[in-house]
C-alpha positions as CSV (number, residue, x, y, z in Angstrom):
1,X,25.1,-0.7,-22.4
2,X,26.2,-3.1,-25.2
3,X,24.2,-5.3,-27.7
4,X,25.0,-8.6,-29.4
5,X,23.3,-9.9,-32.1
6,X,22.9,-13.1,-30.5
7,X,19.5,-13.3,-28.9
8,X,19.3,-15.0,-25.2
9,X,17.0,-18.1,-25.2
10,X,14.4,-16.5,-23.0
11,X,13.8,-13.4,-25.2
12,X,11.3,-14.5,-28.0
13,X,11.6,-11.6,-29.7
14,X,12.5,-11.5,-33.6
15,X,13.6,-8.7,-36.1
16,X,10.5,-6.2,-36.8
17,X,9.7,-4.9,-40.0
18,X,10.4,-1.2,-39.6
19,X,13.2,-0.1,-41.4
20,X,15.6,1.0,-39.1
21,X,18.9,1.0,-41.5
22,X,17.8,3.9,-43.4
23,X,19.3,5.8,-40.2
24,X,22.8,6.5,-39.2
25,X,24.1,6.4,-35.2
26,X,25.3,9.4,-33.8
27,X,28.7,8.1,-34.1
28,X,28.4,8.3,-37.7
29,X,27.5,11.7,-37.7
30,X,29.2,13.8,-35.3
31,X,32.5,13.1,-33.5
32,X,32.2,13.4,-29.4
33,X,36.1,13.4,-28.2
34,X,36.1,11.6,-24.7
35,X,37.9,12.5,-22.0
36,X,38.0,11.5,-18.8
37,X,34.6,12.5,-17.4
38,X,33.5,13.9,-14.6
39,X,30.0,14.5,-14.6
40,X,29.3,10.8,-13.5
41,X,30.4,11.9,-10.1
42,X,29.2,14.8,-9.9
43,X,26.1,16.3,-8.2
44,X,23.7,18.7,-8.5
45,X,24.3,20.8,-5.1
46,X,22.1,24.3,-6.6
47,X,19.5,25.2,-8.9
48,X,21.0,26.4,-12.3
49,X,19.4,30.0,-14.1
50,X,16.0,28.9,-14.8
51,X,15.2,30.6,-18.7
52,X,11.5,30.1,-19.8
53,X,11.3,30.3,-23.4
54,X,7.5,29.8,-23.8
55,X,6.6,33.3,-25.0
56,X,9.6,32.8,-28.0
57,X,9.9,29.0,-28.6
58,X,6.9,27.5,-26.9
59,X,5.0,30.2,-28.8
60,X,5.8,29.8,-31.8
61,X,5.0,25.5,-31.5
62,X,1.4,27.1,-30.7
63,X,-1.2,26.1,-33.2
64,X,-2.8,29.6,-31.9
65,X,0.2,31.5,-30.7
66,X,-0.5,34.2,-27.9
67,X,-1.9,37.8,-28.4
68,X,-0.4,40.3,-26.0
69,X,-3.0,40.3,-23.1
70,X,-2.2,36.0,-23.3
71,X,1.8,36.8,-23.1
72,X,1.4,39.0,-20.6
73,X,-0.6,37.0,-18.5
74,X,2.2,34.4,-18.9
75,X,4.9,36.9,-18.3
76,X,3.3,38.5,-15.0
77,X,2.9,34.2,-13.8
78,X,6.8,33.7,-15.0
79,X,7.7,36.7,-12.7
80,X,5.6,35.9,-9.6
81,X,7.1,32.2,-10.0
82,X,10.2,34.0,-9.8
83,X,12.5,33.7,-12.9
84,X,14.9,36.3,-13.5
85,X,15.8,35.8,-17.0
86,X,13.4,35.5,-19.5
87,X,13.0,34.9,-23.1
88,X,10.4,37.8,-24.3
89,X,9.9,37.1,-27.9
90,X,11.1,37.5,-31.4
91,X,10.4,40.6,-32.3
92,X,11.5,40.7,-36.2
93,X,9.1,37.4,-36.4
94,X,5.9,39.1,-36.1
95,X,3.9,42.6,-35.3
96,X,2.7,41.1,-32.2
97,X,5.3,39.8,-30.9
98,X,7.3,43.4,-31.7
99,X,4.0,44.8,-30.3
100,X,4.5,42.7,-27.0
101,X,8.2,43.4,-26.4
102,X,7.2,47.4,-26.6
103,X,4.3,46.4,-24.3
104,X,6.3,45.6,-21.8
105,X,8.8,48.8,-22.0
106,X,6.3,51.4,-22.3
107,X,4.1,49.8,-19.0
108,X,7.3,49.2,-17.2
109,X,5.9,45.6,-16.5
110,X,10.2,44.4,-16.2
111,X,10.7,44.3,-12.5
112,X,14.6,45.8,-11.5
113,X,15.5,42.0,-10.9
114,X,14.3,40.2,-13.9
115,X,16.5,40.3,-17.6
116,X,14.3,40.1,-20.8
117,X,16.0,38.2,-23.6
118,X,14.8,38.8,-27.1
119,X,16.1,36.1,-30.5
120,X,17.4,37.2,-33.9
121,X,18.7,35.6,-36.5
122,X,22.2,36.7,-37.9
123,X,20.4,39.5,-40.7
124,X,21.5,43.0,-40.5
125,X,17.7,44.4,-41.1
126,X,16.7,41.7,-38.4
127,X,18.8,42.8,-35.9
128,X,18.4,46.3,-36.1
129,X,14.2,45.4,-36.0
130,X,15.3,43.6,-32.5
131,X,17.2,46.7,-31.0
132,X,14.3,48.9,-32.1
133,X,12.5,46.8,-29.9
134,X,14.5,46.5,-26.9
135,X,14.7,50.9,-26.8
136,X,13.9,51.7,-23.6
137,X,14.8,48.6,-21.3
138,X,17.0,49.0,-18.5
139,X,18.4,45.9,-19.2
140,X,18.4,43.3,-21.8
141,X,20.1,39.8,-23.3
142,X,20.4,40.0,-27.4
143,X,19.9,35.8,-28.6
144,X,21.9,35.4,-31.4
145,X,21.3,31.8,-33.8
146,X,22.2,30.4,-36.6
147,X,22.0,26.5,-37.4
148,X,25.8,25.2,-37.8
149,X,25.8,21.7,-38.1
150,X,27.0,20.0,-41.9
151,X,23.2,19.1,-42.8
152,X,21.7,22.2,-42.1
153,X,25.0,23.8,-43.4
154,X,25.0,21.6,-47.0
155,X,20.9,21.6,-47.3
156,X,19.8,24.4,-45.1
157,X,22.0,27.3,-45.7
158,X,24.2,26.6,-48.7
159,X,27.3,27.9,-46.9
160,X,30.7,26.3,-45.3
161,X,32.5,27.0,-42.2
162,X,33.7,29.8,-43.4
163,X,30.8,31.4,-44.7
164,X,29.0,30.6,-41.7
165,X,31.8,31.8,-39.3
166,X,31.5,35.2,-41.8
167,X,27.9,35.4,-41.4
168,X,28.4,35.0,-37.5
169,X,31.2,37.6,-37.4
170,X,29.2,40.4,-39.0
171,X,26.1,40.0,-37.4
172,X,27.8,39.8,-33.6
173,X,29.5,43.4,-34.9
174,X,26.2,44.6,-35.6
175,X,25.0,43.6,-32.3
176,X,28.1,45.6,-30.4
177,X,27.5,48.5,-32.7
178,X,23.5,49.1,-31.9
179,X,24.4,48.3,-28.2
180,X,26.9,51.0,-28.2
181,X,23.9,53.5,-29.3
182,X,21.9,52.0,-26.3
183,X,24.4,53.4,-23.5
184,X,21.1,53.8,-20.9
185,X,20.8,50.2,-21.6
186,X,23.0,46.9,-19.8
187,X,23.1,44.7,-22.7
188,X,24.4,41.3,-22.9
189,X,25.1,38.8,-25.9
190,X,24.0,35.2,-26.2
191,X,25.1,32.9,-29.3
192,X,22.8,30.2,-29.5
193,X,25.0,27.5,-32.0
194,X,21.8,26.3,-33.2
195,X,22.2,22.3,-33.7
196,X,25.0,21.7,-31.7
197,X,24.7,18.8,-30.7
198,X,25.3,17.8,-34.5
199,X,28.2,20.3,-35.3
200,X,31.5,19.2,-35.2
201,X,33.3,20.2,-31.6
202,X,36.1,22.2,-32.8
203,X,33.9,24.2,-34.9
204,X,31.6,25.2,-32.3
205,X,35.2,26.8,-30.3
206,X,35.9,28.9,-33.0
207,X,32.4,30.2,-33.3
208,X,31.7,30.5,-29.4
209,X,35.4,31.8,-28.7
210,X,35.8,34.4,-31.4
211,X,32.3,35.7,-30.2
212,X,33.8,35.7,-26.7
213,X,36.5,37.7,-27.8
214,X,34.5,40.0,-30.4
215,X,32.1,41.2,-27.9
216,X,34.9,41.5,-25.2
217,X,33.2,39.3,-22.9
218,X,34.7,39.5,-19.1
219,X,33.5,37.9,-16.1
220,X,31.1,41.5,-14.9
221,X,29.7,41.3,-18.7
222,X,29.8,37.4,-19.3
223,X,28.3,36.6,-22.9
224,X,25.8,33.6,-23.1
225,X,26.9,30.8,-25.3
226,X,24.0,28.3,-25.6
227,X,23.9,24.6,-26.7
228,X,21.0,23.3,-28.0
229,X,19.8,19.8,-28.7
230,X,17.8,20.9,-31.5
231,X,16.7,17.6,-32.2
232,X,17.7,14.7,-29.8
233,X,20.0,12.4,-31.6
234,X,21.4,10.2,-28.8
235,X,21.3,8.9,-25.5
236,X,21.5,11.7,-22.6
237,X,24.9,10.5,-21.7
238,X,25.9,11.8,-24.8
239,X,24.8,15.3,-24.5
240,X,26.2,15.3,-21.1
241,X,30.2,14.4,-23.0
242,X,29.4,17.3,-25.4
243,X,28.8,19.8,-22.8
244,X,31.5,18.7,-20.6
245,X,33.9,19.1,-23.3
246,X,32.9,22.9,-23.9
247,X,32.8,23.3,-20.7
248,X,36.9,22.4,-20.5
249,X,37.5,24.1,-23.9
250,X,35.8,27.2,-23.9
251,X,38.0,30.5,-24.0
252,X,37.7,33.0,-21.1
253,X,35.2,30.2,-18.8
254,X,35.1,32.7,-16.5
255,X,32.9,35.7,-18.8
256,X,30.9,32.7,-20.7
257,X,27.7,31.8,-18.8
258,X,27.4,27.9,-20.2
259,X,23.6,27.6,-21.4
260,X,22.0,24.6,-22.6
261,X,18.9,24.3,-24.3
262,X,17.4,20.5,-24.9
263,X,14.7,19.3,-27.1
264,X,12.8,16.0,-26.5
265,X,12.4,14.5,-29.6
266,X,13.9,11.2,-27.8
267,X,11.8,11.7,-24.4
268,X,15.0,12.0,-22.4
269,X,15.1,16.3,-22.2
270,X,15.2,16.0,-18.8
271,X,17.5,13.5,-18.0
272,X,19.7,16.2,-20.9
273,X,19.5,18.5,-18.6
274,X,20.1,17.5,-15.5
275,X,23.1,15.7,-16.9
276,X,24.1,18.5,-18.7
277,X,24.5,20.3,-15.1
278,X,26.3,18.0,-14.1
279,X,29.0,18.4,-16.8
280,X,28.9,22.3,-16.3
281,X,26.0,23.9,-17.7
282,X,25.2,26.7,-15.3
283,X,21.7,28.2,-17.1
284,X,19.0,26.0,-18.6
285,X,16.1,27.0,-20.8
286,X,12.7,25.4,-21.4
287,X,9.1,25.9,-21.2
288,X,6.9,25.3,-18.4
289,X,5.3,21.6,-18.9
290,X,7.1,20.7,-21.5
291,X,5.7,22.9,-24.2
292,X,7.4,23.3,-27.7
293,X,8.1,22.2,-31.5
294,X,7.9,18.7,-32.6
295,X,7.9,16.8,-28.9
296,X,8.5,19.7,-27.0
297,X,11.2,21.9,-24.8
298,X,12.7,20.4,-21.9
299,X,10.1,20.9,-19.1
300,X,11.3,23.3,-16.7
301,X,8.4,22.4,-13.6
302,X,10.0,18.9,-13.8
303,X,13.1,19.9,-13.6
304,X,12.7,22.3,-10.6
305,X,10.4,20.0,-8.8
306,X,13.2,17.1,-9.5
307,X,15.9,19.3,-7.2
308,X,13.4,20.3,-4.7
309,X,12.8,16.4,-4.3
310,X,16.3,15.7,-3.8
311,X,16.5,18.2,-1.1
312,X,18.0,21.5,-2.9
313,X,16.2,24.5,-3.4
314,X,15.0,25.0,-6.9
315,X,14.4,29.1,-6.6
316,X,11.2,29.3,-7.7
317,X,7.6,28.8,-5.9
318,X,5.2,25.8,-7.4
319,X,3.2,25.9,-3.8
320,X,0.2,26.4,-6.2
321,X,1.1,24.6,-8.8
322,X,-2.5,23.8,-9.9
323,X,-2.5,27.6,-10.8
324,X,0.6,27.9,-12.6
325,X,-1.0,24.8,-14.5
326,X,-4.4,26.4,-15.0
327,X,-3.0,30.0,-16.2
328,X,-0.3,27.9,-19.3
329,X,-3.1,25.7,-20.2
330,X,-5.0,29.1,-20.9
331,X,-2.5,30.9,-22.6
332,X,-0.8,27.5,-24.3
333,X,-4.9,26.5,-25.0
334,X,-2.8,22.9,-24.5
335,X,-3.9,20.4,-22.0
336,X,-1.3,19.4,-19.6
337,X,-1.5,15.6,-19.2
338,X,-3.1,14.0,-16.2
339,X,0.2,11.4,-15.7
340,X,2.3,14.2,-16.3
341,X,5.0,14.8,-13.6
342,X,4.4,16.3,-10.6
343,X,1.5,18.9,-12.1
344,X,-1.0,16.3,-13.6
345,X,-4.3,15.6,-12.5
346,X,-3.9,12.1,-11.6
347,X,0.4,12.4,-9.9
348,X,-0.4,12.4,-6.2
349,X,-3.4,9.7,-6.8
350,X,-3.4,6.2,-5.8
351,X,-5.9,3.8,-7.0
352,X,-4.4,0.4,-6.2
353,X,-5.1,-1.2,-3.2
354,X,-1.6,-1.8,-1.9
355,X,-0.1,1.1,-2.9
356,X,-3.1,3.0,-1.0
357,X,-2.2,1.2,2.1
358,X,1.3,2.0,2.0
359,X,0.5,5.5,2.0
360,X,-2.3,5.9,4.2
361,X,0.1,3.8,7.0
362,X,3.2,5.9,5.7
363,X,0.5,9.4,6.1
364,X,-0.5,8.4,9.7
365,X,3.4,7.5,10.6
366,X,4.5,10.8,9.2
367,X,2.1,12.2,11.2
368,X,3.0,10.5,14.6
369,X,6.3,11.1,13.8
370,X,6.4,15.2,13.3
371,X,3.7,15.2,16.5
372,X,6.8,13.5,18.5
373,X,9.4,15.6,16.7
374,X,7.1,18.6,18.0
375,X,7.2,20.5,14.4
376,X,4.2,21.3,12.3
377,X,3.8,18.4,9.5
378,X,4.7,20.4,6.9
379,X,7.9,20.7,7.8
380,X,8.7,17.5,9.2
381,X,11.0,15.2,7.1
382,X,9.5,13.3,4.1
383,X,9.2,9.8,3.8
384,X,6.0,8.0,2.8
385,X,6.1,5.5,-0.1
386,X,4.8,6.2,-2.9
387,X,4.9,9.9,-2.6
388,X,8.6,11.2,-4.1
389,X,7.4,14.8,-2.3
390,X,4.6,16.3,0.2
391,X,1.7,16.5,-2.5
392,X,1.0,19.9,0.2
393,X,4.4,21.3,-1.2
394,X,2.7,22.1,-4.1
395,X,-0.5,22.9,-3.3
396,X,-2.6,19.9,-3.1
397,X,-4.3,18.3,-0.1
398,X,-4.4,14.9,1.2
399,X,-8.0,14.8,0.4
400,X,-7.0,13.6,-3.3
401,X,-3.9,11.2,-2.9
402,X,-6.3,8.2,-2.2
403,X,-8.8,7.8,-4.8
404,X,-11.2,4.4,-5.4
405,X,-12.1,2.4,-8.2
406,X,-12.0,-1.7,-9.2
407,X,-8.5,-1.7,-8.4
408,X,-8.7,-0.5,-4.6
409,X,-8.3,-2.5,-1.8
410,X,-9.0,-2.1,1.6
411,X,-6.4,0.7,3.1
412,X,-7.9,2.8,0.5
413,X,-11.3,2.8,1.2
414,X,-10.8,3.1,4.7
415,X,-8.5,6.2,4.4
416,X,-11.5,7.7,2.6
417,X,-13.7,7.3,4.9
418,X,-11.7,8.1,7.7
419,X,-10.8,12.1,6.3
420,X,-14.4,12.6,4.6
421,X,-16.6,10.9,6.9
422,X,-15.1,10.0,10.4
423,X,-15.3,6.4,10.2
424,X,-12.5,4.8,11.3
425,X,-13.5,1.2,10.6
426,X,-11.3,-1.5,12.7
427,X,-8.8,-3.1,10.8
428,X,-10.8,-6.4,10.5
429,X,-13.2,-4.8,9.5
430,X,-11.8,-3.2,6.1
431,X,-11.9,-6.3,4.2
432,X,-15.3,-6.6,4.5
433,X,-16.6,-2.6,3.3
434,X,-13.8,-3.1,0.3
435,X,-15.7,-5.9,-1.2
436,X,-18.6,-3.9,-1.3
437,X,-16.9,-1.2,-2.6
438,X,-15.1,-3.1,-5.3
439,X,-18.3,-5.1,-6.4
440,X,-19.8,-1.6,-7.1
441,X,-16.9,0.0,-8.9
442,X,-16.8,-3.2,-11.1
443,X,-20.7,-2.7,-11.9
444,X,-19.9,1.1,-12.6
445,X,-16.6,0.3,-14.1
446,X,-15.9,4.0,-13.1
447,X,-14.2,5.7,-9.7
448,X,-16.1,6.0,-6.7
449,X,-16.0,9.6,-5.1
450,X,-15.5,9.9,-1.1
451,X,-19.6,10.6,-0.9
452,X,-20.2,7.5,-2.7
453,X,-18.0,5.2,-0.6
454,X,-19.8,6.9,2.6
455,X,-23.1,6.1,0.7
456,X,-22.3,2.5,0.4
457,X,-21.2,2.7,4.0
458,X,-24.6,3.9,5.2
459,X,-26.6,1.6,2.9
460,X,-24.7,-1.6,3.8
461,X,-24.4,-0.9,7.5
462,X,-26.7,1.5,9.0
463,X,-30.1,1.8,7.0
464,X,-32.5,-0.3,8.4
465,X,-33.0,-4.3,7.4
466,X,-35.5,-6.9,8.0
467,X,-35.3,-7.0,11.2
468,X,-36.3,-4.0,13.7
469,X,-36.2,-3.2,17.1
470,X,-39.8,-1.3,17.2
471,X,-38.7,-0.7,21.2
472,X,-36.1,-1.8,23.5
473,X,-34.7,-1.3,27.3
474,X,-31.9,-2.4,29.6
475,X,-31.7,-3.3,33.0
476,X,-29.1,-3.5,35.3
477,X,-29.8,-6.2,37.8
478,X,-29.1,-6.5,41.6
479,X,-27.5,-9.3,40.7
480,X,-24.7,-7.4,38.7
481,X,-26.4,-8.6,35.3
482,X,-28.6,-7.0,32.9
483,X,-32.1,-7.6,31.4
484,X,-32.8,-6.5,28.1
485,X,-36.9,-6.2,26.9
486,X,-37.5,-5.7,23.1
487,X,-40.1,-6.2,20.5
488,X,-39.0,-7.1,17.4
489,X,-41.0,-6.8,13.9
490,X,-39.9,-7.9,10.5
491,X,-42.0,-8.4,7.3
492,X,-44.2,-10.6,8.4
493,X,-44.5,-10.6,12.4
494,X,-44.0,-8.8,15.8
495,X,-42.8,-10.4,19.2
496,X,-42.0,-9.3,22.5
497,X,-38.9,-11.1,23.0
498,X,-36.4,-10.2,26.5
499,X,-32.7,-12.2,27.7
500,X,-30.2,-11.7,30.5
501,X,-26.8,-11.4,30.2
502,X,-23.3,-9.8,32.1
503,X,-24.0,-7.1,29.6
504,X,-26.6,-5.1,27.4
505,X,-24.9,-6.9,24.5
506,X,-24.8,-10.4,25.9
507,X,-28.5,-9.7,27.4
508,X,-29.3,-8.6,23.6
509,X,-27.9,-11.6,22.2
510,X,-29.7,-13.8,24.4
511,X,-33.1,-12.0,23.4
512,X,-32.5,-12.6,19.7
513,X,-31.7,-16.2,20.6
514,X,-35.3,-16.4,22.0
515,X,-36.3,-15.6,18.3
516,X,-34.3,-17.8,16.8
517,X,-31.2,-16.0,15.8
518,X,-27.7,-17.6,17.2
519,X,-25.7,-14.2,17.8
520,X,-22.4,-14.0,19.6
521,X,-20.3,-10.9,20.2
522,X,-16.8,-11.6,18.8
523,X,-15.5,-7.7,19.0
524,X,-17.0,-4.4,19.9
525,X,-15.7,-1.3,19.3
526,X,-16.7,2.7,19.6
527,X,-15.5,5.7,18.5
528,X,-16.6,9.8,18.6
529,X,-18.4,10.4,15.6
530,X,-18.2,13.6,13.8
531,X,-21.9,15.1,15.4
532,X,-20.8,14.4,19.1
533,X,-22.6,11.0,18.4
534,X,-21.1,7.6,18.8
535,X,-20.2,5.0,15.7
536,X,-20.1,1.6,16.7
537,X,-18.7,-1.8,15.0
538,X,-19.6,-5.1,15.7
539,X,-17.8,-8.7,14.8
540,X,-20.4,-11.2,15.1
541,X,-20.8,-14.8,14.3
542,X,-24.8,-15.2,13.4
543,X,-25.9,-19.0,12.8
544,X,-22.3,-19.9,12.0
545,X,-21.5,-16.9,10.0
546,X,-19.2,-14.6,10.7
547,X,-20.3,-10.5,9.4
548,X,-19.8,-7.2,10.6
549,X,-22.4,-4.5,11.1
550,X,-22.4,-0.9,12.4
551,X,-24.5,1.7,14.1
552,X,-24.7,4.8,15.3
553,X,-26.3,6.9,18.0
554,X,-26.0,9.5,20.8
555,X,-25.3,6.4,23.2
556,X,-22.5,4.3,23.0
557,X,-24.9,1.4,24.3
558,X,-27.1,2.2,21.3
559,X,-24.8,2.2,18.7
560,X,-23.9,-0.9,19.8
561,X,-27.0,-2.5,19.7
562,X,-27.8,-1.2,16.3
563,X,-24.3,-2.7,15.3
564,X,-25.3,-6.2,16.6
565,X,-28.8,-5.9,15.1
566,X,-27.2,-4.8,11.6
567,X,-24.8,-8.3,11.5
568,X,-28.1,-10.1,11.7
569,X,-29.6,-8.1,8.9
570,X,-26.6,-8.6,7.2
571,X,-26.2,-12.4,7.8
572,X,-29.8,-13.0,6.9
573,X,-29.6,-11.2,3.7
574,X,-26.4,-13.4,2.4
């Protein structure tokens, strides 16, 4: 994308008043050497290694941070999601989170399959307080950080390259030294240049390839080096050129395991990430919804979720995700947002009135379809609008994709009562209930649930108006007609009234004629009701106007009836 300072004549807008010089591009802080790229062209064909970090990183953004019967719970949901790497703690931070990591090796909660990683920071006293910890694990990943770019160098750590590369150096020997005493325990090495994506390039080689070679790494003992967008500074592309070019430059590529680790401080995390794969990172960490300092981790749901919707397996199991959701927002004590993706309260939900129609027609074809196809619906192909994936992949039901307020229109509030109620109101007919409906939800100025759209349905077309049928009959005639006899009461009077017709509908119409109401038939139509009963709709065109009504009985010719005799309530009442 490129800017001129020239503004187009049909954008009115002008220079703000923030003051946006005081900060520098990222082209005048860190030096990205391009090459010719191939992550543009690439794609993303399997899932990378998934690393939570929410029990390390997403902990320690907590205003509360977890006790060990809360990181537990969130360690036992992590394994039955099924990641196989995960961040544990920081045991040198805190007693409880040095409590935890023991937790877990003296109940032997680490299944055979799943790697705990524990973070230190490059201090001798630190590190040997993290292998205390890890005694005891079968297996284990040691995180090693240190920030590395020149502001945190200059204002942070008061050190240069050298000292930093030092520092490194001696802390990484430590590391190989206390993993030497450790030899009932596999344990690997990450190096986390913290910052990277403001250190120079060439620096962050030396670092990650003398750490390579220090700790001997080979392609059946691969060291972790992991890049992380401590604080977003750019546009995702960006990131993405950054990890390409480690990716080409790295020493040994086969015995480094490329990590990266995104923030999003600029909202763009995921699109980090997922770029970031496509430029060679092979293992990604996060938290689960997001969760983190300042504007949070990359969110690892979304990004698994993201592949699954493309069509490639993301390895782990979200077909109840309301429950993974439920179990963070206890331990996190952190809502997750109704809009967000794919987990919120409100993603599979469709208020407005045309989007509504387009999936309750896209629902019924996907249904037909799978029905022709002979396979169950679940596993037919996916392709209703609105709908990126099959809300039932992840454990929620149809029930709540359509949902009514103001906004609705007509496919909506038919949908609703079709799946809560039975009625399946004709299609001319749909206009007509979704004024009512939308002339209450603007008095309420709330959403209507499915029992209060079937309530409106019952009041408007089968409770009982001003006029009755205190007794009726039919008669078939010799003649191939039919007779109807009726009284009718209102308010104010009672009459015996009776007609003849080809029909009981026509002969009906013809009675209400003989007290004064003009009625003709324009449609009928039945269907099975939900109680082995019969729901009828009429179109009728009473004194010259043209209204619907409904009815319902154990007889399809009663249902009619009461459906003709509730479009002359319903004309009378306009």
């Amino acid at each position: 994308m490129t800017t001129t300072h020239e503004t187009p004549v049909w954008n009115p807008q002008r220079p703000g008043p923030m003051p946006y010089h005081r900060y520098r591009p990222f082209h005048e802080r860190v030096h990205v050497p391009v090459e010719d790229r191939n992550w543009p062209s690439a794609r993303i064909e399997r899932a990378p290694l998934w690393v939570p970090v929410d029990l390390r990183d997403g902990n320690q953004a907590l205003a509360e941070p977890m006790d060990t019967p809360r990181k537990r719970r969130f360690f036992d949901l992590l394994v039955a999601t099924g990641f196989k790497e995960i961040e544990v703690g920081y045991p040198s931070a805190s007693r409880t989170d040095f409590g935890f990591v023991r937790h877990l090796v003296i109940t032997g909660a680490v299944p055979d399959d799943v790697t705990p990683v524990v973070f230190t920071p490059a201090r001798p006293d630190l590190i040997d307080t993290t292998f205390d910890a890890i005694e005891g694990l079968p297996r284990a990943v040691v995180h090693l950080y240190i920030a590395t770019s020149p502001v945190w160098r200059e204002v942070v750590l008061g050190r240069g390259r050298a000292e930093v590369w030092r520092t490194v150096r001696e802390a990484a020997t430590r590391m190989a030294r206390n993993a030497g005493r450790m030899p009932s325990s596999y344990v690997r090495f990450q190096f986390s240049p913290e910052t990277f994506n403001l250190t120079e390039p060439d620096f962050v080689l030396e670092l990650c390839d003398g750490l390579t070679e220090l700790w001997d790494a080979s392609p059946d003992r691969p060291v972790t080096h992991n890049f992380p967008a401590t604080v977003e500074i750019a546009t995702p592309n960006v990131y993405a050129d950054q990890i390409e070019y480690v990716h080409r430059h790295l020493a040994r590529r086969d015995a480094v395991i490329l990590s990266v680790h995104p923030h999003n401080d600029r909202g763009t995390g995921v699109a980090c990430a997922e770029l970031a794969v496509l430029a060679g990172a092979q293992r990604v960490e996060g938290c689960l919804f997001g969760n983190g300092e300042r504007t949070g981790n990359v969110d690892l749901v979304t990004l698994a979720l993201n592949l699954h919707a493309q069509g490639v397996d993301p390895m782990l199991d979200f077909r109840d995700l309301d429950a993974v959701r439920a179990t963070v927002e206890h331990c996190n004590r952190l809502p997750v947002h109704p809009r967000h993706p794919y987990a919120g309260a409100l993603v599979h939900t469709a208020f407005s009135g045309t989007h509504q129609d387009a999936i309750s027609k896209g629902l019924d074809h996907h249904a037909r379809v799978a029905a022709k196809s002979g396979v169950p619906e679940g596993e037919a192909p996916w392709a209703v609008p609105y709908l990126p994936i099959d809300p039932a992949d992840v454990g929620r039901s149809y029930e709540a994709v359509i949902r009514v307020n103001s906004q609705s229109g007509k496919g909506g509030v038919a949908y609703l009562l079709r799946t809560h109620a039975g009625i399946d109101l004709p299609p001319r007919m749909r206009l007509d209930f979704s004024r009512i409906v939308q002339e209450a939800t603007d008095d309420s100025g709330r959403e209507a649930t499915p029992k209060e759209v079937y309530e409106l349905f019952r009041a408007a077309y089968l409770a009982e108006g001003e006029v009755r049928l205190a007794a009726w009959s039919t008669h078939p005639e010799a003649s191939g007609r039919h007779r109807f006899v009726c009284t009718l009461e209102t308010d104010d009077r009672t009459g015996d009234h009776e007609g003849t017709g080809t029909g009981p509908l026509t002969a009906f119409t013809d009675a209400l004629a003989g007290a004064g109401y003009t009625v003709q038939v324009l449609d009928i139509a039945e269907q099975a009701g939900v109680d082995g009963d019969v729901v009828a709709y009429a179109e009728c065109r009473v004194d010259g106007t043209t209204v619907w009504g409904a009815g319902r009985d154990i007889s399809p010719v009663a249902a009619s009836v009461r459906a003709v005799l509730c479009a002359v309530n319903r004309a009378a009442a306009r």
